[in-house]
Amino acid sequence: DGRKLVDIENYVHSKQTEPDKELFGRYKGRNVIYISMESLQTFPIGSTINGQAVTPFLNDFIKESYYFDNFYHQTGQGKTSDAEFITENSLYPIGRGAVYFTNSQNTFRATPRILKNEGYYSAVFHANDRTFWNRDIMYDNFGYDEFFDVSSYTVNEENSVNWGLKDIDFFKQSMPMLKSLPEPFYAKFITLTNHFPFTLDDEDMMVDLYDSDSRTLNRYFPAVRYMDEALKLFVQDLKESGLYDRTVIVLYGDHYGISENHNAEMAEYLGTDLTPFQSTQLQRVPLIIHLPGQKEGQTISSVAAQIDLRPTVLHLLGIDTSDHIQFGEDLFSPSRENMAILRDGSFITDDIVYTKETCYSKVTENPIDNSDCELYAEKAKMELDYSDRIIYGDLLRFYDND
Ligand code: GP9
Ligand code: MN
């Protein structure tokens, strides 16, 4: 019953921090575009293959945006759908299976519904079948007004590869639909080309294959380079349409692209042993936030995670979240606690990494006494447990914050 929520409510409200005074509400009424970048990890950002930049556009975009280079994905088996779930709800995904399938009938208070109360129109753009990951059901639940799925796009032999419509064509064909939305809008784009097994047509190869024993890792770099190109063209189109100047743009990597099956080749690429410490650091994905009118960028290296996106974005729009049941913290809040809790129970702070029951110093990258991680370990356990209780008990149906 509803009383089960009281402890959780007390906990989440006690960890609330004050938003940044300058930024809170500064973008009230502006559009929001989220781009879920398929399988993009942080390590290719700024990298080169045979002297050619793998992410030339993102490298430039970062210079005029906020870039979080210690931002972690928190997904589990639900992959892309988990990343969506986390960012829309500021809750953790579940430990087994995908919450998009197991708990799609729950009551959630997702971002589209919150924004609807503020006069926003919401839409998702993704060129896959609407039933994939149970998205059609979940998007209704979340309060999305519209879902442009594969049936809204022209897909043919020419413009598709790998999982379907190529990202460049996806963004191009999305533009008229995006422009037709009433403003302010909240729009989410989910890319697809940079998905395992990272195959491309020859004409779309803009950097060389990497050279290792893993064909997957070798193909990853040209596939990332292709997505970077697609993002560049989309941002150009946004500028031409005028939307760029009145839209908060959030780009995030959804989850890792290179699994631990390729550890040997990754270790060779990185030039280090792939210890559990390093494997945890490889769970970083890029987060880029571009604010309307922003010309100067800033790289923020304090630890952050996908769960933090919801309060961050809502605060930019001037929406008070102090009564929300959420586990994330506003990334621009001067007093936030910098900590990322991964779904497998690993966690990261600015100083330590805890994984596989071992506590590591970030400075030495070596194991340290587990007691140094103890306090955080309890917190990590508790948060995951609280979030699970909310989902498995459908507890938000007892919570009325309207
Ligand atoms: C499918 C796309 C990829 O529509 O989002 O899903 P993933 O396999 O990465 O979860
Ligand atoms: Mn994905």
GROMACS .gro file of C-alpha atoms and ligand atoms in nm:
model
  413
    1ASP     CA    1   0.000   0.000   0.000
    2GLY     CA    2   0.089   0.366  -0.013
    3ARG     CA    3   0.273   0.361   0.318
    4LYS     CA    4   0.550   0.162   0.154
    5LEU     CA    5   0.637   0.478  -0.028
    6VAL     CA    6   0.698   0.692   0.279
    7ASP     CA    7   1.057   0.579   0.345
    8ILE     CA    8   1.143   0.617  -0.019
    9GLU     CA    9   0.982   0.960  -0.033
   10ASN     CA   10   1.180   1.072   0.270
   11TYR     CA   11   1.500   0.942   0.119
   12VAL     CA   12   1.463   1.103  -0.223
   13HIS     CA   13   1.351   1.431  -0.077
   14SER     CA   14   1.641   1.438   0.166
   15LYS     CA   15   1.890   1.407  -0.119
   16GLN     CA   16   1.744   1.697  -0.318
   17THR     CA   17   1.988   1.980  -0.379
   18GLU     CA   18   1.925   2.341  -0.474
   19PRO     CA   19   1.936   2.408  -0.848
   20ASP     CA   20   2.180   2.661  -0.987
   21LYS     CA   21   2.018   3.002  -0.943
   22GLU     CA   22   2.132   3.140  -1.278
   23LEU     CA   23   2.020   2.841  -1.482
   24PHE     CA   24   1.693   2.748  -1.312
   25GLY     CA   25   1.409   2.855  -1.540
   26ARG     CA   26   1.639   3.035  -1.782
   27TYR     CA   27   1.501   2.828  -2.071
   28LYS     CA   28   1.137   2.830  -1.970
   29GLY     CA   29   0.913   2.749  -2.264
   30ARG     CA   30   1.199   2.647  -2.494
   31ASN     CA   31   1.182   2.330  -2.701
   32VAL     CA   32   1.378   2.026  -2.595
   33ILE     CA   33   1.540   1.776  -2.830
   34TYR     CA   34   1.693   1.459  -2.692
   35ILE     CA   35   1.909   1.244  -2.914
   36SER     CA   36   1.974   0.891  -2.796
   37MET     CA   37   2.302   0.804  -2.968
   38GLU     CA   38   2.310   0.432  -3.033
   39SER     CA   39   2.597   0.242  -2.867
   40LEU     CA   40   2.816   0.550  -2.834
   41GLN     CA   41   3.075   0.525  -2.560
   42THR     CA   42   3.301   0.806  -2.448
   43PHE     CA   43   3.629   0.654  -2.564
   44PRO     CA   44   3.586   0.729  -2.939
   45ILE     CA   45   3.519   1.097  -2.868
   46GLY     CA   46   3.820   1.295  -2.984
   47SER     CA   47   3.995   0.982  -3.112
   48THR     CA   48   4.156   0.933  -3.452
   49ILE     CA   49   4.206   0.640  -3.688
   50ASN     CA   50   4.512   0.675  -3.912
   51GLY     CA   51   4.510   1.045  -3.832
   52GLN     CA   52   4.145   1.097  -3.924
   53ALA     CA   53   3.904   1.227  -3.659
   54VAL     CA   54   3.634   0.977  -3.560
   55THR     CA   55   3.401   1.244  -3.416
   56PRO     CA   56   3.489   1.570  -3.596
   57PHE     CA   57   3.143   1.717  -3.551
   58LEU     CA   58   3.103   1.623  -3.186
   59ASN     CA   59   3.452   1.758  -3.115
   60ASP     CA   60   3.337   2.099  -3.242
   61PHE     CA   61   2.990   2.080  -3.087
   62ILE     CA   62   3.146   2.008  -2.748
   63LYS     CA   63   3.338   2.336  -2.775
   64GLU     CA   64   3.009   2.527  -2.773
   65SER     CA   65   2.816   2.305  -2.531
   66TYR     CA   66   2.840   2.149  -2.187
   67TYR     CA   67   3.020   1.820  -2.217
   68PHE     CA   68   3.020   1.565  -1.934
   69ASP     CA   69   3.314   1.332  -1.982
   70ASN     CA   70   3.255   1.127  -1.667
   71PHE     CA   71   2.893   1.044  -1.742
   72TYR     CA   72   2.787   0.679  -1.702
   73HIS     CA   73   2.514   0.469  -1.857
   74GLN     CA   74   2.307   0.269  -1.608
   75THR     CA   75   2.132   0.031  -1.841
   76GLY     CA   76   2.071  -0.339  -1.792
   77GLN     CA   77   1.922  -0.596  -2.025
   78GLY     CA   78   1.672  -0.342  -2.159
   79LYS     CA   79   1.954  -0.162  -2.346
   80THR     CA   80   1.817   0.137  -2.544
   81SER     CA   81   1.481   0.107  -2.372
   82ASP     CA   82   1.648   0.116  -2.030
   83ALA     CA   83   1.833   0.433  -2.126
   84GLU     CA   84   1.499   0.585  -2.225
   85PHE     CA   85   1.335   0.467  -1.905
   86ILE     CA   86   1.609   0.614  -1.688
   87THR     CA   87   1.616   0.951  -1.859
   88GLU     CA   88   1.235   0.988  -1.872
   89ASN     CA   89   1.171   0.885  -1.511
   90SER     CA   90   1.490   0.933  -1.310
   91LEU     CA   91   1.444   0.578  -1.182
   92TYR     CA   92   1.680   0.282  -1.223
   93PRO     CA   93   1.597   0.007  -1.471
   94ILE     CA   94   1.535  -0.338  -1.325
   95GLY     CA   95   1.809  -0.595  -1.267
   96ARG     CA   96   1.664  -0.865  -1.489
   97GLY     CA   97   1.465  -0.819  -1.808
   98ALA     CA   98   1.340  -0.488  -1.942
   99VAL     CA   99   1.100  -0.268  -1.749
  100TYR     CA  100   0.949  -0.165  -2.087
  101PHE     CA  101   0.812  -0.521  -2.107
  102THR     CA  102   0.764  -0.625  -1.747
  103ASN     CA  103   0.597  -0.316  -1.603
  104SER     CA  104   0.444  -0.125  -1.891
  105GLN     CA  105   0.110  -0.106  -1.708
  106ASN     CA  106   0.257   0.075  -1.408
  107THR     CA  107   0.179   0.431  -1.320
  108PHE     CA  108   0.481   0.644  -1.409
  109ARG     CA  109   0.524   1.018  -1.395
  110ALA     CA  110   0.743   1.051  -1.699
  111THR     CA  111   0.877   1.369  -1.853
  112PRO     CA  112   0.624   1.395  -2.141
  113ARG     CA  113   0.334   1.397  -1.894
  114ILE     CA  114   0.503   1.650  -1.669
  115LEU     CA  115   0.573   1.873  -1.969
  116LYS     CA  116   0.218   1.837  -2.099
  117ASN     CA  117   0.106   2.024  -1.787
  118GLU     CA  118   0.340   2.302  -1.894
  119GLY     CA  119   0.190   2.323  -2.240
  120TYR     CA  120   0.443   2.108  -2.424
  121TYR     CA  121   0.373   1.876  -2.716
  122SER     CA  122   0.582   1.557  -2.717
  123ALA     CA  123   0.700   1.321  -2.990
  124VAL     CA  124   0.944   1.039  -3.050
  125PHE     CA  125   1.125   0.980  -3.380
  126HIS     CA  126   1.267   0.633  -3.439
  127ALA     CA  127   1.276   0.436  -3.764
  128ASN     CA  128   1.197   0.095  -3.621
  129ASP     CA  129   0.868  -0.087  -3.574
  130ARG     CA  130   0.657   0.081  -3.304
  131THR     CA  131   0.622  -0.244  -3.111
  132PHE     CA  132   0.997  -0.298  -3.074
  133TRP     CA  133   1.083  -0.286  -2.701
  134ASN     CA  134   0.707  -0.245  -2.642
  135ARG     CA  135   0.759   0.123  -2.716
  136ASP     CA  136   0.407   0.187  -2.842
  137ILE     CA  137   0.262   0.083  -2.506
  138MET     CA  138   0.526   0.255  -2.298
  139TYR     CA  139   0.510   0.583  -2.489
  140ASP     CA  140   0.134   0.599  -2.431
  141ASN     CA  141   0.199   0.534  -2.066
  142PHE     CA  142   0.460   0.813  -2.054
  143GLY     CA  143   0.217   1.055  -2.215
  144TYR     CA  144   0.379   1.101  -2.555
  145ASP     CA  145   0.150   1.272  -2.804
  146GLU     CA  146   0.303   1.117  -3.114
  147PHE     CA  147   0.541   0.840  -3.219
  148PHE     CA  148   0.692   0.865  -3.567
  149ASP     CA  149   0.802   0.506  -3.616
  150VAL     CA  150   0.925   0.327  -3.930
  151SER     CA  151   0.585   0.372  -4.099
  152SER     CA  152   0.645   0.749  -4.110
  153TYR     CA  153   0.962   0.706  -4.316
  154THR     CA  154   1.047   0.600  -4.670
  155VAL     CA  155   1.282   0.308  -4.633
  156ASN     CA  156   1.435   0.130  -4.932
  157GLU     CA  157   1.739  -0.068  -5.035
  158GLU     CA  158   1.925   0.252  -5.118
  159ASN     CA  159   1.883   0.429  -4.785
  160SER     CA  160   1.909   0.140  -4.544
  161VAL     CA  161   2.185  -0.066  -4.390
  162ASN     CA  162   2.227  -0.286  -4.084
  163TRP     CA  163   1.912  -0.241  -3.868
  164GLY     CA  164   1.729  -0.023  -4.120
  165LEU     CA  165   1.707   0.339  -4.226
  166LYS     CA  166   2.046   0.510  -4.225
  167ASP     CA  167   2.082   0.787  -3.968
  168ILE     CA  168   2.146   1.060  -4.228
  169ASP     CA  169   1.822   0.975  -4.408
  170PHE     CA  170   1.643   0.934  -4.076
  171PHE     CA  171   1.725   1.287  -3.964
  172LYS     CA  172   1.662   1.432  -4.309
  173GLN     CA  173   1.318   1.274  -4.336
  174SER     CA  174   1.239   1.371  -3.976
  175MET     CA  175   1.288   1.744  -4.034
  176PRO     CA  176   0.949   1.824  -4.195
  177MET     CA  177   0.773   1.624  -3.923
  178LEU     CA  178   0.969   1.801  -3.652
  179LYS     CA  179   0.891   2.140  -3.804
  180SER     CA  180   0.521   2.053  -3.808
  181LEU     CA  181   0.508   2.002  -3.430
  182PRO     CA  182   0.341   2.267  -3.218
  183GLU     CA  183   0.592   2.456  -3.002
  184PRO     CA  184   0.710   2.425  -2.739
  185PHE     CA  185   0.786   2.061  -2.805
  186TYR     CA  186   0.974   1.783  -2.632
  187ALA     CA  187   1.114   1.558  -2.904
  188LYS     CA  188   1.326   1.247  -2.875
  189PHE     CA  189   1.533   1.104  -3.162
  190ILE     CA  190   1.673   0.752  -3.139
  191THR     CA  191   1.950   0.672  -3.385
  192LEU     CA  192   2.008   0.324  -3.524
  193THR     CA  193   2.302   0.292  -3.764
  194ASN     CA  194   2.571   0.267  -3.497
  195HIS     CA  195   2.428  -0.059  -3.369
  196PHE     CA  196   2.609  -0.390  -3.342
  197PRO     CA  197   2.737  -0.535  -3.580
  198PHE     CA  198   2.828  -0.181  -3.703
  199THR     CA  199   2.803  -0.260  -4.073
  200LEU     CA  200   2.811   0.027  -4.324
  201ASP     CA  201   2.794   0.060  -4.701
  202ASP     CA  202   3.132   0.143  -4.854
  203GLU     CA  203   3.013   0.488  -4.962
  204ASP     CA  204   2.944   0.574  -4.594
  205MET     CA  205   3.290   0.480  -4.466
  206MET     CA  206   3.452   0.809  -4.369
  207VAL     CA  207   3.742   0.670  -4.166
  208ASP     CA  208   3.938   0.349  -4.206
  209LEU     CA  209   3.853   0.034  -4.019
  210TYR     CA  210   4.056  -0.009  -3.703
  211ASP     CA  211   4.310  -0.289  -3.728
  212SER     CA  212   4.270  -0.561  -3.464
  213ASP     CA  213   4.150  -0.919  -3.427
  214SER     CA  214   3.800  -0.796  -3.342
  215ARG     CA  215   3.605  -0.715  -3.655
  216THR     CA  216   3.340  -0.563  -3.430
  217LEU     CA  217   3.583  -0.314  -3.277
  218ASN     CA  218   3.732  -0.247  -3.622
  219ARG     CA  219   3.392  -0.155  -3.765
  220TYR     CA  220   3.290   0.049  -3.462
  221PHE     CA  221   3.501   0.352  -3.552
  222PRO     CA  222   3.366   0.406  -3.907
  223ALA     CA  223   3.013   0.349  -3.774
  224VAL     CA  224   3.063   0.612  -3.505
  225ARG     CA  225   3.212   0.843  -3.769
  226TYR     CA  226   2.899   0.795  -3.980
  227MET     CA  227   2.669   0.881  -3.689
  228ASP     CA  228   2.879   1.190  -3.620
  229GLU     CA  229   2.815   1.301  -3.980
  230ALA     CA  230   2.442   1.243  -3.941
  231LEU     CA  231   2.439   1.455  -3.623
  232LYS     CA  232   2.630   1.731  -3.802
  233LEU     CA  233   2.377   1.746  -4.085
  234PHE     CA  234   2.086   1.742  -3.841
  235VAL     CA  235   2.226   2.032  -3.639
  236GLN     CA  236   2.282   2.220  -3.965
  237ASP     CA  237   1.917   2.164  -4.053
  238LEU     CA  238   1.810   2.278  -3.708
  239LYS     CA  239   2.009   2.598  -3.759
  240GLU     CA  240   1.856   2.660  -4.100
  241SER     CA  241   1.506   2.608  -3.964
  242GLY     CA  242   1.565   2.851  -3.678
  243LEU     CA  243   1.480   2.582  -3.422
  244TYR     CA  244   1.840   2.569  -3.303
  245ASP     CA  245   1.816   2.903  -3.125
  246ARG     CA  246   1.506   2.812  -2.927
  247THR     CA  247   1.584   2.453  -2.836
  248VAL     CA  248   1.773   2.284  -2.554
  249ILE     CA  249   1.961   1.999  -2.723
  250VAL     CA  250   2.064   1.694  -2.520
  251LEU     CA  251   2.278   1.420  -2.674
  252TYR     CA  252   2.352   1.107  -2.476
  253GLY     CA  253   2.505   0.767  -2.547
  254ASP     CA  254   2.254   0.496  -2.459
  255HIS     CA  255   2.491   0.216  -2.349
  256TYR     CA  256   2.820   0.047  -2.440
  257GLY     CA  257   2.879  -0.063  -2.799
  258ILE     CA  258   3.178  -0.288  -2.742
  259SER     CA  259   3.097  -0.578  -2.512
  260GLU     CA  260   3.346  -0.760  -2.292
  261ASN     CA  261   3.378  -1.026  -2.563
  262HIS     CA  262   3.627  -0.784  -2.717
  263ASN     CA  263   3.828  -0.716  -2.403
  264ALA     CA  264   4.157  -0.834  -2.548
  265GLU     CA  265   4.134  -0.598  -2.847
  266MET     CA  266   3.999  -0.313  -2.632
  267ALA     CA  267   4.293  -0.355  -2.396
  268GLU     CA  268   4.527  -0.336  -2.691
  269TYR     CA  269   4.348  -0.026  -2.823
  270LEU     CA  270   4.360   0.147  -2.485
  271GLY     CA  271   4.712   0.031  -2.413
  272THR     CA  272   4.622  -0.091  -2.063
  273ASP     CA  273   4.508  -0.412  -1.899
  274LEU     CA  274   4.131  -0.439  -1.885
  275THR     CA  275   4.095  -0.469  -1.508
  276PRO     CA  276   3.750  -0.449  -1.350
  277PHE     CA  277   3.842  -0.085  -1.278
  278GLN     CA  278   3.899  -0.018  -1.649
  279SER     CA  279   3.587  -0.210  -1.752
  280THR     CA  280   3.382   0.011  -1.523
  281GLN     CA  281   3.540   0.323  -1.670
  282LEU     CA  282   3.439   0.194  -2.013
  283GLN     CA  283   3.075   0.232  -1.906
  284ARG     CA  284   3.111   0.603  -1.972
  285VAL     CA  285   2.897   0.741  -2.251
  286PRO     CA  286   2.901   1.099  -2.373
  287LEU     CA  287   2.653   1.360  -2.252
  288ILE     CA  288   2.637   1.689  -2.435
  289ILE     CA  289   2.390   1.964  -2.345
  290HIS     CA  290   2.362   2.263  -2.574
  291LEU     CA  291   2.162   2.558  -2.444
  292PRO     CA  292   1.989   2.809  -2.673
  293GLY     CA  293   2.232   3.087  -2.760
  294GLN     CA  294   2.527   2.908  -2.602
  295LYS     CA  295   2.855   2.994  -2.777
  296GLU     CA  296   3.112   2.883  -2.526
  297GLY     CA  297   3.144   2.529  -2.407
  298GLN     CA  298   3.259   2.378  -2.084
  299THR     CA  299   3.376   2.027  -2.004
  300ILE     CA  300   3.242   1.909  -1.670
  301SER     CA  301   3.435   1.615  -1.532
  302SER     CA  302   3.252   1.545  -1.208
  303VAL     CA  303   3.082   1.205  -1.206
  304ALA     CA  304   2.727   1.195  -1.340
  305ALA     CA  305   2.483   0.941  -1.480
  306GLN     CA  306   2.177   0.904  -1.698
  307ILE     CA  307   1.945   0.921  -1.398
  308ASP     CA  308   2.051   1.285  -1.347
  309LEU     CA  309   1.918   1.405  -1.680
  310ARG     CA  310   1.554   1.447  -1.582
  311PRO     CA  311   1.595   1.698  -1.299
  312THR     CA  312   1.872   1.875  -1.493
  313VAL     CA  313   1.651   1.941  -1.794
  314LEU     CA  314   1.334   2.015  -1.597
  315HIS     CA  315   1.519   2.275  -1.391
  316LEU     CA  316   1.650   2.447  -1.704
  317LEU     CA  317   1.283   2.481  -1.806
  318GLY     CA  318   1.194   2.622  -1.464
  319ILE     CA  319   1.001   2.320  -1.341
  320ASP     CA  320   1.036   2.256  -0.969
  321THR     CA  321   1.108   1.889  -0.902
  322SER     CA  322   1.135   1.901  -0.524
  323ASP     CA  323   0.823   1.687  -0.486
  324HIS     CA  324   0.921   1.433  -0.753
  325ILE     CA  325   1.012   1.075  -0.670
  326GLN     CA  326   1.347   1.074  -0.849
  327PHE     CA  327   1.694   0.940  -0.779
  328GLY     CA  328   1.889   1.179  -1.000
  329GLU     CA  329   2.034   1.514  -0.916
  330ASP     CA  330   2.048   1.832  -1.121
  331LEU     CA  331   2.390   1.826  -1.290
  332PHE     CA  332   2.417   2.204  -1.264
  333SER     CA  333   2.337   2.211  -0.891
  334PRO     CA  334   2.642   2.347  -0.707
  335SER     CA  335   2.587   2.111  -0.411
  336ARG     CA  336   2.507   1.783  -0.584
  337GLU     CA  337   2.676   1.462  -0.480
  338ASN     CA  338   2.883   1.331  -0.769
  339MET     CA  339   2.806   0.962  -0.784
  340ALA     CA  340   2.699   0.713  -1.049
  341ILE     CA  341   2.536   0.386  -0.947
  342LEU     CA  342   2.536   0.122  -1.217
  343ARG     CA  343   2.268  -0.141  -1.247
  344ASP     CA  344   2.506  -0.423  -1.147
  345GLY     CA  345   2.575  -0.250  -0.815
  346SER     CA  346   2.908  -0.098  -0.920
  347PHE     CA  347   2.944   0.269  -0.838
  348ILE     CA  348   3.174   0.555  -0.914
  349THR     CA  349   3.248   0.880  -0.733
  350ASP     CA  350   3.503   1.149  -0.814
  351ASP     CA  351   3.759   0.954  -0.607
  352ILE     CA  352   3.669   0.586  -0.609
  353VAL     CA  353   3.532   0.306  -0.821
  354TYR     CA  354   3.362   0.006  -0.663
  355THR     CA  355   3.300  -0.301  -0.873
  356LYS     CA  356   3.305  -0.679  -0.832
  357GLU     CA  357   3.323  -0.631  -0.455
  358THR     CA  358   3.647  -0.440  -0.483
  359CYS     CA  359   3.713  -0.076  -0.401
  360TYR     CA  360   3.957   0.109  -0.628
  361SER     CA  361   4.133   0.442  -0.599
  362LYS     CA  362   4.083   0.651  -0.910
  363VAL     CA  363   4.426   0.808  -0.864
  364THR     CA  364   4.627   0.486  -0.854
  365GLU     CA  365   4.365   0.269  -1.031
  366ASN     CA  366   4.457   0.001  -0.776
  367PRO     CA  367   4.244  -0.174  -0.515
  368ILE     CA  368   4.220  -0.001  -0.176
  369ASP     CA  369   4.062  -0.108   0.150
  370ASN     CA  370   3.693  -0.189   0.102
  371SER     CA  371   3.607   0.020   0.406
  372ASP     CA  372   3.681   0.326   0.191
  373CYS     CA  373   3.380   0.235  -0.022
  374GLU     CA  374   3.153   0.120   0.259
  375LEU     CA  375   2.938   0.429   0.306
  376TYR     CA  376   2.868   0.464  -0.062
  377ALA     CA  377   2.810   0.091  -0.100
  378GLU     CA  378   2.520   0.109   0.142
  379LYS     CA  379   2.373   0.403  -0.039
  380ALA     CA  380   2.407   0.229  -0.377
  381LYS     CA  381   2.234  -0.082  -0.250
  382MET     CA  382   1.956   0.119  -0.094
  383GLU     CA  383   1.887   0.328  -0.404
  384LEU     CA  384   1.866   0.027  -0.632
  385ASP     CA  385   1.642  -0.146  -0.380
  386TYR     CA  386   1.413   0.157  -0.342
  387SER     CA  387   1.386   0.197  -0.717
  388ASP     CA  388   1.307  -0.174  -0.759
  389ARG     CA  389   1.039  -0.149  -0.493
  390ILE     CA  390   0.878   0.140  -0.677
  391ILE     CA  391   0.869  -0.055  -1.001
  392TYR     CA  392   0.774  -0.401  -0.874
  393GLY     CA  393   0.516  -0.257  -0.633
  394ASP     CA  394   0.384  -0.004  -0.884
  395LEU     CA  395   0.414   0.243  -0.599
  396LEU     CA  396   0.381   0.562  -0.799
  397ARG     CA  397   0.011   0.495  -0.832
  398PHE     CA  398  -0.011   0.602  -0.467
  399TYR     CA  399   0.179   0.921  -0.522
  400ASP     CA  400  -0.003   1.229  -0.635
  401ASN     CA  401   0.221   1.525  -0.700
  402ASP     CA  402  -0.012   1.719  -0.927
  403GP9     C1  403   1.597  -0.066  -3.164
  403GP9     C2  404   1.708   0.019  -3.116
  403GP9     C3  405   1.824  -0.064  -3.070
  403GP9     O1  406   1.480   0.001  -3.194
  403GP9     O2  407   1.665   0.110  -3.021
  403GP9     O3  408   1.796  -0.129  -2.953
  403GP9     P1  409   1.907  -0.195  -2.861
  403GP9     O4  410   1.937  -0.330  -2.918
  403GP9     O5  411   2.029  -0.108  -2.861
  403GP9     O6  412   1.844  -0.201  -2.726
  404MN      MN  413   2.088   0.083  -2.809
   0.00000   0.00000   0.00000
